[in-house]
PDB file of C-alpha atoms in Angstrom:
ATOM      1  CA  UNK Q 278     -17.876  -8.858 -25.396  1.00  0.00           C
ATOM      2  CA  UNK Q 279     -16.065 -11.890 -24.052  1.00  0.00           C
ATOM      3  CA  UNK Q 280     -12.395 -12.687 -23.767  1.00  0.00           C
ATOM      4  CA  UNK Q 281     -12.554 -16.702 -25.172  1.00  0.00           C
ATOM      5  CA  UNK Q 282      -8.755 -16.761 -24.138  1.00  0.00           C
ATOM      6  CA  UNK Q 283      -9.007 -17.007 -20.298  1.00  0.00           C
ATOM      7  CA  UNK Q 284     -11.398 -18.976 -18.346  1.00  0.00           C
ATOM      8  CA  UNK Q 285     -13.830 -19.824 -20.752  1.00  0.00           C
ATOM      9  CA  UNK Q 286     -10.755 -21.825 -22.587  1.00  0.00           C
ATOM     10  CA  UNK Q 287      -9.290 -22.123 -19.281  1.00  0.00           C
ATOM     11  CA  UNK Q 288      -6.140 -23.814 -20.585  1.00  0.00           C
ATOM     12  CA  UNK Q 289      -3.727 -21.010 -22.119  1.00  0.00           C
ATOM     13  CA  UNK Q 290      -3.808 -22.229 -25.326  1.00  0.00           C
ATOM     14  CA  UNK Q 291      -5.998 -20.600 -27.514  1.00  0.00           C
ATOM     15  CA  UNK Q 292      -6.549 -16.932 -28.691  1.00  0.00           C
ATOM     16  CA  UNK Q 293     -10.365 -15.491 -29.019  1.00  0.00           C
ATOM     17  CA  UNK Q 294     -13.037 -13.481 -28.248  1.00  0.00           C
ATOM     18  CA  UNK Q 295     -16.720 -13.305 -28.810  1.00  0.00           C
ATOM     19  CA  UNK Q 296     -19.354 -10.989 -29.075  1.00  0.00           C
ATOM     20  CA  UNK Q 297     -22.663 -11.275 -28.675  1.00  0.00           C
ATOM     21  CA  UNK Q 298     -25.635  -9.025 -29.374  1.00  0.00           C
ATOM     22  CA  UNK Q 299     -29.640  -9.249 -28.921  1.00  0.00           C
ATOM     23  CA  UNK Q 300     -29.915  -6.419 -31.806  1.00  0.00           C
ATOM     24  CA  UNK Q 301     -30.561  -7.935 -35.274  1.00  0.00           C
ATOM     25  CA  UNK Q 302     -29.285  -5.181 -36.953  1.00  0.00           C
ATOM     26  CA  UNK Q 303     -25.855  -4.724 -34.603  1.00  0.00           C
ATOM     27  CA  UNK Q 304     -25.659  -8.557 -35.530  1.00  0.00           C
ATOM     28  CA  UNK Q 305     -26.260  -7.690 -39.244  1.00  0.00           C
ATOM     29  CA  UNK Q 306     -23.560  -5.741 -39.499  1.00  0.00           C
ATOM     30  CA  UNK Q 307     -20.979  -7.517 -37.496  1.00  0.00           C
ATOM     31  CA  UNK Q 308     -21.434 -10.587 -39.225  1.00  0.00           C
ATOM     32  CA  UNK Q 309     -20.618  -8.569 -42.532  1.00  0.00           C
ATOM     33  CA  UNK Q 310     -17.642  -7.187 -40.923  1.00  0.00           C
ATOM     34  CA  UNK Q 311     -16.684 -10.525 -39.860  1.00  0.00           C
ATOM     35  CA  UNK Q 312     -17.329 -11.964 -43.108  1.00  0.00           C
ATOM     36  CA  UNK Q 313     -15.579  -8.619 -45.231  1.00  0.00           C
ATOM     37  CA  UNK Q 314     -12.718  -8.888 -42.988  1.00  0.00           C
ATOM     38  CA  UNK Q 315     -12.190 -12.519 -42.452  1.00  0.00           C
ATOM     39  CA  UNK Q 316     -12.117 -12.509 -38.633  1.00  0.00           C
ATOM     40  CA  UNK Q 317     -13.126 -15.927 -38.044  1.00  0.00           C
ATOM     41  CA  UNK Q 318     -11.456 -18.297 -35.357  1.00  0.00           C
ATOM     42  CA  UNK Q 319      -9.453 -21.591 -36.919  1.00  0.00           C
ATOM     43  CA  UNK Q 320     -11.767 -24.721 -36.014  1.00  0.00           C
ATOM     44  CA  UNK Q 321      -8.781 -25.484 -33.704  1.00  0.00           C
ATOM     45  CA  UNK Q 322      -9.241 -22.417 -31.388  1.00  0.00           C
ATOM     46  CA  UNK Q 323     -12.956 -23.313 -31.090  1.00  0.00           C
ATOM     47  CA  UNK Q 324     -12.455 -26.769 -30.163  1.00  0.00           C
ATOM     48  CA  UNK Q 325     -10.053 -25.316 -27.626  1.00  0.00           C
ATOM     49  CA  UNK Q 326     -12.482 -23.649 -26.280  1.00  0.00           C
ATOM     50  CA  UNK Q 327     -15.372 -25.943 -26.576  1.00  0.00           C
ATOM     51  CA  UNK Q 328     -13.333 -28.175 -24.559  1.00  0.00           C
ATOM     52  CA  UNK Q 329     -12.818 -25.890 -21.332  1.00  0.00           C
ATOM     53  CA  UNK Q 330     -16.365 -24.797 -21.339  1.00  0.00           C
ATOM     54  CA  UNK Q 331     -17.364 -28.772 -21.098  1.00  0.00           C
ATOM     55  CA  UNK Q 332     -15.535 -28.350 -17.454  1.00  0.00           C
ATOM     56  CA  UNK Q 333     -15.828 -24.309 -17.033  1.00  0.00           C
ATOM     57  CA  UNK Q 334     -18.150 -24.963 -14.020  1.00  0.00           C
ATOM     58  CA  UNK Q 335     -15.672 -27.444 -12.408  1.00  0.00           C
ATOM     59  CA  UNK Q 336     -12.682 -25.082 -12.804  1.00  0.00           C
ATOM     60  CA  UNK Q 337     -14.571 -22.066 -11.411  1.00  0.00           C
ATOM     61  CA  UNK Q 338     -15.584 -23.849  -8.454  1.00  0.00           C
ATOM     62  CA  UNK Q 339     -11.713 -24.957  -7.627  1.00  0.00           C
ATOM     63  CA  UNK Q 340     -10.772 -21.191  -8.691  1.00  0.00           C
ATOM     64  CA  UNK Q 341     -13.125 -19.961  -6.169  1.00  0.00           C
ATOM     65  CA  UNK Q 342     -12.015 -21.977  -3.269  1.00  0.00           C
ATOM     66  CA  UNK Q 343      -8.101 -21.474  -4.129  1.00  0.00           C
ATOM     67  CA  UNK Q 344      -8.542 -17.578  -4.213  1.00  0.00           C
ATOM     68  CA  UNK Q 345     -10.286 -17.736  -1.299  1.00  0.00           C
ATOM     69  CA  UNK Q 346      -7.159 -19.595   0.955  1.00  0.00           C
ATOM     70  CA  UNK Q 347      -4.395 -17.933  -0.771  1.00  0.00           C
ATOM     71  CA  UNK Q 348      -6.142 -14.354  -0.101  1.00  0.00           C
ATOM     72  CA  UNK Q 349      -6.994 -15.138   3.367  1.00  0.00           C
ATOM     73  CA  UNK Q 350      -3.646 -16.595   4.045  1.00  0.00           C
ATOM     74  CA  UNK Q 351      -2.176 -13.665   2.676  1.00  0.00           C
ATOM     75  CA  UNK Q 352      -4.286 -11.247   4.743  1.00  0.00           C
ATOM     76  CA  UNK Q 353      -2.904 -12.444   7.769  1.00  0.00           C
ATOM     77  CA  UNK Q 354       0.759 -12.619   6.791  1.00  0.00           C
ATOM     78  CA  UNK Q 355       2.696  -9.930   8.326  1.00  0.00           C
ATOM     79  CA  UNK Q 356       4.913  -9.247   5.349  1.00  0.00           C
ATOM     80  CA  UNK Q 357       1.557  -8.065   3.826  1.00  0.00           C
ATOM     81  CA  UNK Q 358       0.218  -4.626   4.039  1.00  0.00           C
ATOM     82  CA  UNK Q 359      -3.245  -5.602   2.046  1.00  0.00           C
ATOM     83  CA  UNK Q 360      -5.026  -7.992   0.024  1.00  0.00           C
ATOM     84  CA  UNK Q 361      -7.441  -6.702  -2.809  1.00  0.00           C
ATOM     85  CA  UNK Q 362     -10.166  -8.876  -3.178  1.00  0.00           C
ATOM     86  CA  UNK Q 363     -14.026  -8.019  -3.958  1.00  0.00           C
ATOM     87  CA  UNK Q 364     -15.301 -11.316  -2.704  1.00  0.00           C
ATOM     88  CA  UNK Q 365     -13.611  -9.852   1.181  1.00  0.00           C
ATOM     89  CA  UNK Q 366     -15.663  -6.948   3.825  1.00  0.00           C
ATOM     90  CA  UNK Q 367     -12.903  -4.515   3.290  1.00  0.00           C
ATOM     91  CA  UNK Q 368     -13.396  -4.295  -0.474  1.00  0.00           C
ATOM     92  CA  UNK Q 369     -14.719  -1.064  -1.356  1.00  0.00           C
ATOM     93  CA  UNK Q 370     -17.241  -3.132  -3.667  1.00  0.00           C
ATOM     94  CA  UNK Q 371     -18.090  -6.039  -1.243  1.00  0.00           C
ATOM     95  CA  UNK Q 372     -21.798  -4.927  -1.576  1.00  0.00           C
ATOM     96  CA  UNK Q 373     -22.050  -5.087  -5.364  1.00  0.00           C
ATOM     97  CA  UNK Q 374     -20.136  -8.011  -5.336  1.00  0.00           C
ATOM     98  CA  UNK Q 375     -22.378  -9.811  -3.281  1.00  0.00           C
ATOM     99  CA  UNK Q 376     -25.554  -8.805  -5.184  1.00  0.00           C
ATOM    100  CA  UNK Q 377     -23.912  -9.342  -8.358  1.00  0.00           C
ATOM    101  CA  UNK Q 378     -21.917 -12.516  -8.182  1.00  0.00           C
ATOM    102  CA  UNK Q 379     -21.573 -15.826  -7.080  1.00  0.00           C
ATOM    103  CA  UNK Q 380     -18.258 -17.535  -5.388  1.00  0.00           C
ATOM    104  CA  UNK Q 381     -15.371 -15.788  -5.369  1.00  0.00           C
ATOM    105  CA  UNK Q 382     -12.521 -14.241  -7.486  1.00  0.00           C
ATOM    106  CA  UNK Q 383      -9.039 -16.095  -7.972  1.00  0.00           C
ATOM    107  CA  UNK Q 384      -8.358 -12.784  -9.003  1.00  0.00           C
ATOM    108  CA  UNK Q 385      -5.823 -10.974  -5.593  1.00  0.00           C
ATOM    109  CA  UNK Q 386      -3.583  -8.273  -6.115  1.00  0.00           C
ATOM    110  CA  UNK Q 387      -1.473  -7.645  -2.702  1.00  0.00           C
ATOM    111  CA  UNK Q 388       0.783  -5.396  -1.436  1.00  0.00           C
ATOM    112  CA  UNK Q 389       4.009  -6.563   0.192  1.00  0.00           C
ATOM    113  CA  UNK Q 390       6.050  -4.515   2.390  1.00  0.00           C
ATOM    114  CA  UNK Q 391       8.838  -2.983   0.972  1.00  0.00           C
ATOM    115  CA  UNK Q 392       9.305  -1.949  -2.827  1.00  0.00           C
ATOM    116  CA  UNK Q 393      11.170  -2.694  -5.595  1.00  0.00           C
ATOM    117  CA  UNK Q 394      13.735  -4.884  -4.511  1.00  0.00           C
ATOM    118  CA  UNK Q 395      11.554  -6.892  -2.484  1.00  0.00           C
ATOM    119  CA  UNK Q 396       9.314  -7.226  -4.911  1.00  0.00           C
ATOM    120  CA  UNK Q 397      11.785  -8.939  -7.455  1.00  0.00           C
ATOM    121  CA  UNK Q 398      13.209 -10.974  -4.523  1.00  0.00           C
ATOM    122  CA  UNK Q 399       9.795 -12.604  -3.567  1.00  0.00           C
ATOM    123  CA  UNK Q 400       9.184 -12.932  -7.928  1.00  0.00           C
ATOM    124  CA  UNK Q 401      12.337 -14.815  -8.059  1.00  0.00           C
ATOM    125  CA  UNK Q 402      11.400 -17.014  -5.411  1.00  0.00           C
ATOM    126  CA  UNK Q 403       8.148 -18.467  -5.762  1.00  0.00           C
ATOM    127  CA  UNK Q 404       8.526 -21.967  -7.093  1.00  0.00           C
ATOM    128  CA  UNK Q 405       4.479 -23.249  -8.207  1.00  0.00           C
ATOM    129  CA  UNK Q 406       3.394 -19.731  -9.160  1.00  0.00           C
ATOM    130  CA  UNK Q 407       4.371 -19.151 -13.212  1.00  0.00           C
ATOM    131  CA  UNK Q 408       5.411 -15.618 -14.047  1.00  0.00           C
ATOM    132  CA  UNK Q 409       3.254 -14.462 -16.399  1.00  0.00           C
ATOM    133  CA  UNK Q 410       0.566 -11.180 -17.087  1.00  0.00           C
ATOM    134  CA  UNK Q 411      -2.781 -13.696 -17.753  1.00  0.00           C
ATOM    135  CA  UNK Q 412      -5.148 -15.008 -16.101  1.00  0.00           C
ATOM    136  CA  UNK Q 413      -7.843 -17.586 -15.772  1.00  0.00           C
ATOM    137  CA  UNK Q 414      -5.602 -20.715 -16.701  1.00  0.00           C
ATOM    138  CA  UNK Q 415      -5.421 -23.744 -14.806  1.00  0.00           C
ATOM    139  CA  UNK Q 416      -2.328 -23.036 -13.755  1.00  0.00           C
ATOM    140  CA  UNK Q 417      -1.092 -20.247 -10.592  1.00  0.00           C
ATOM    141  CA  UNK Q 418       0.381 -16.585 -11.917  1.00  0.00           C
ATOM    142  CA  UNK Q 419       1.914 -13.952 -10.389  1.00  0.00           C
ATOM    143  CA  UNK Q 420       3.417 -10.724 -11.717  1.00  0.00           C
ATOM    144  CA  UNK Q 421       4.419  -6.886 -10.663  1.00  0.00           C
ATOM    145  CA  UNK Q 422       2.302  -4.933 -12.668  1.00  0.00           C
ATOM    146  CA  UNK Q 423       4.019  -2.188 -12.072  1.00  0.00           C
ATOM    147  CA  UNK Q 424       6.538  -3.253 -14.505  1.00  0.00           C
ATOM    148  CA  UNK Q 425       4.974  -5.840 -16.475  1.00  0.00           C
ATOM    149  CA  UNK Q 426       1.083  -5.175 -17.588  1.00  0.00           C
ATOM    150  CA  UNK Q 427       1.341  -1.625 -16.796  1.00  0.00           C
ATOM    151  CA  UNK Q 428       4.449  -0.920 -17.725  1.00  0.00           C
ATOM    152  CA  UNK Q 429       3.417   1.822 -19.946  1.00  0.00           C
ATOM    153  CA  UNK Q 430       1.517   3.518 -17.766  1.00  0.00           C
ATOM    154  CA  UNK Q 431       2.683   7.034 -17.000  1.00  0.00           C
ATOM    155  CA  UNK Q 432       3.924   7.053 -12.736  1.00  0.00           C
ATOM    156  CA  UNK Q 433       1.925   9.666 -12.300  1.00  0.00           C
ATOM    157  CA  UNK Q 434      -1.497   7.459 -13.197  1.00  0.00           C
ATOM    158  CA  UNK Q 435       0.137   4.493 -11.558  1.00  0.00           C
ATOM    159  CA  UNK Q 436       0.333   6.327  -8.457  1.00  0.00           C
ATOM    160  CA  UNK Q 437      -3.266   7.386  -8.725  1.00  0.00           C
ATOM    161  CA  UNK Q 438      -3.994   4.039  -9.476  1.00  0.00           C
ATOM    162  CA  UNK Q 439      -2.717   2.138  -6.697  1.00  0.00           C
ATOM    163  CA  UNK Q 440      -0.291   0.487  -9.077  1.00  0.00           C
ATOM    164  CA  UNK Q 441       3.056   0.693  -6.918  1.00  0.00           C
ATOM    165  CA  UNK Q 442       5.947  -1.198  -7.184  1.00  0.00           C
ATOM    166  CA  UNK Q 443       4.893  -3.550  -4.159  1.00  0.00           C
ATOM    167  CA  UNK Q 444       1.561  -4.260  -5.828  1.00  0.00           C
ATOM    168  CA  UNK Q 445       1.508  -8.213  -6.807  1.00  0.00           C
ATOM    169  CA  UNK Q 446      -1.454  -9.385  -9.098  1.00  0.00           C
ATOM    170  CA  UNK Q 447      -2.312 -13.285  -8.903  1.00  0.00           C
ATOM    171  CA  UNK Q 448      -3.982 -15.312 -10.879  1.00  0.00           C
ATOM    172  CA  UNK Q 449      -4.403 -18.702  -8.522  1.00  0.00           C
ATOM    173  CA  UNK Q 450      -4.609 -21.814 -10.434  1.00  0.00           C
ATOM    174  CA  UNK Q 451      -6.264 -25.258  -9.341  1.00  0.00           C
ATOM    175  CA  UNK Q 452      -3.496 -26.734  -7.893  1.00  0.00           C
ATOM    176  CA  UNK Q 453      -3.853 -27.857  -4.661  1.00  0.00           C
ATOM    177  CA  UNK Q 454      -4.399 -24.549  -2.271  1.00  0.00           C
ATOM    178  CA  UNK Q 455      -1.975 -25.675   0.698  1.00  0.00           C
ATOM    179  CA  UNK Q 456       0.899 -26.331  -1.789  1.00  0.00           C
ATOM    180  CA  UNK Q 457       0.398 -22.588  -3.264  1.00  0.00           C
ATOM    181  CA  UNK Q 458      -0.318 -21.468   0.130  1.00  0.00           C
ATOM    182  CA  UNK Q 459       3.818 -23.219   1.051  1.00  0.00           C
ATOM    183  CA  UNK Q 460       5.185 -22.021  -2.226  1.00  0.00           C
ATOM    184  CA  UNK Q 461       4.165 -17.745  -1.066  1.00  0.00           C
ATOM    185  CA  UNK Q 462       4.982 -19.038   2.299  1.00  0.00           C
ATOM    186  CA  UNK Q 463       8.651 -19.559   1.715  1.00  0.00           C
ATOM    187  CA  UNK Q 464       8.406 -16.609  -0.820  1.00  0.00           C
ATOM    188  CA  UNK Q 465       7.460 -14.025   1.829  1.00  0.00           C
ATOM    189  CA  UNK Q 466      10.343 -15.305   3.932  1.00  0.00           C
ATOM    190  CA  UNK Q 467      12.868 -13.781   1.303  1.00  0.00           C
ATOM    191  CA  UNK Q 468      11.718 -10.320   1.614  1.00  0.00           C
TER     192      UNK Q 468
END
């Protein structure tokens, strides 16, 4: 099962997923489902997406390299307490990463120093970064997860989770990586 909607697409602009099966009778029956049902992507969506896998290699490439500055930039700022980031040693699945994948993540969650109120102050002050809960766009997001995507999720879990309210998630973008590197820069100095 694939999520069409973020990298693959890569642009924010179109809505699907895909799955794929090596079963001829799972496929069977999906594709009645599909037909039954009438869940079939508008030949818009698909040319969305036909379009960002023509440069999917190209944008994951840039991703890879931007996550890679912003998360070591931010591991050495001392407004940060952490970085989260499987492609780094002190992930707790660095190994598995490395067997499993290639690059890096653009993926970072971080924790600031501080809580709630810094948290909002360094939100409302970062200029490139969009906010937003996605991910995989061309473009840089940040948000607080613990009151935007998991907003729902009981404090107790987010506590077990690791989902405090000084937890930042990024999405970095392909703009240029010293300019997003400046824009958490001058964040960081409001908190």
């Amino acid at each position: 099962m694939y999520s069409l909607t973020k990298y693959m697409n890569g642009h924010a602009d179109a809505i699907m997923g895909a799955v794929v099966v090596n079963d001829e009778s799972l496929h069977t029956k999906l594709q009645f489902l599909q037909n039954a049902i009438g869940i079939v992507p508008s030949p818009f969506d698909c040319s969305q997406v036909n379009r960002g896998l023509k440069t999917l290699g190209l944008r994951m490439r840039q991703h890879s390299q931007n996550g890679v500055a912003v998360a070591k930039y931010l591991e050495s700022h001392p407004k940060v307490i952490s970085v989260i980031h499987p492609g780094f040693p002190s992930h707790p699945h660095y190994e598995r990463f490395k067997k499993q994948c290639s690059g890096h993540s653009s993926m970072i969650c971080f924790y600031i120093k501080g809580g709630l109120e810094e948290s909002r102050k360094f939100l409302k002050t970062v200029k490139v970064f969009t906010l937003a809960g996605s991910l995989g766009g061309v473009q840089s997001l940040i948000e607080l997860p613990y009151l935007c995507s998991h907003a729902s999720v009981p404090k107790d879990q987010k506590a077990r989770l690791g989902i405090t309210d000084n937890l930042i998630r990024v999405s970095v973008g392909l703009e240029d990586a010293e300019e997003l590197i400046a824009d958490l820069e001058q964040a960081l100095r409001h908190i």
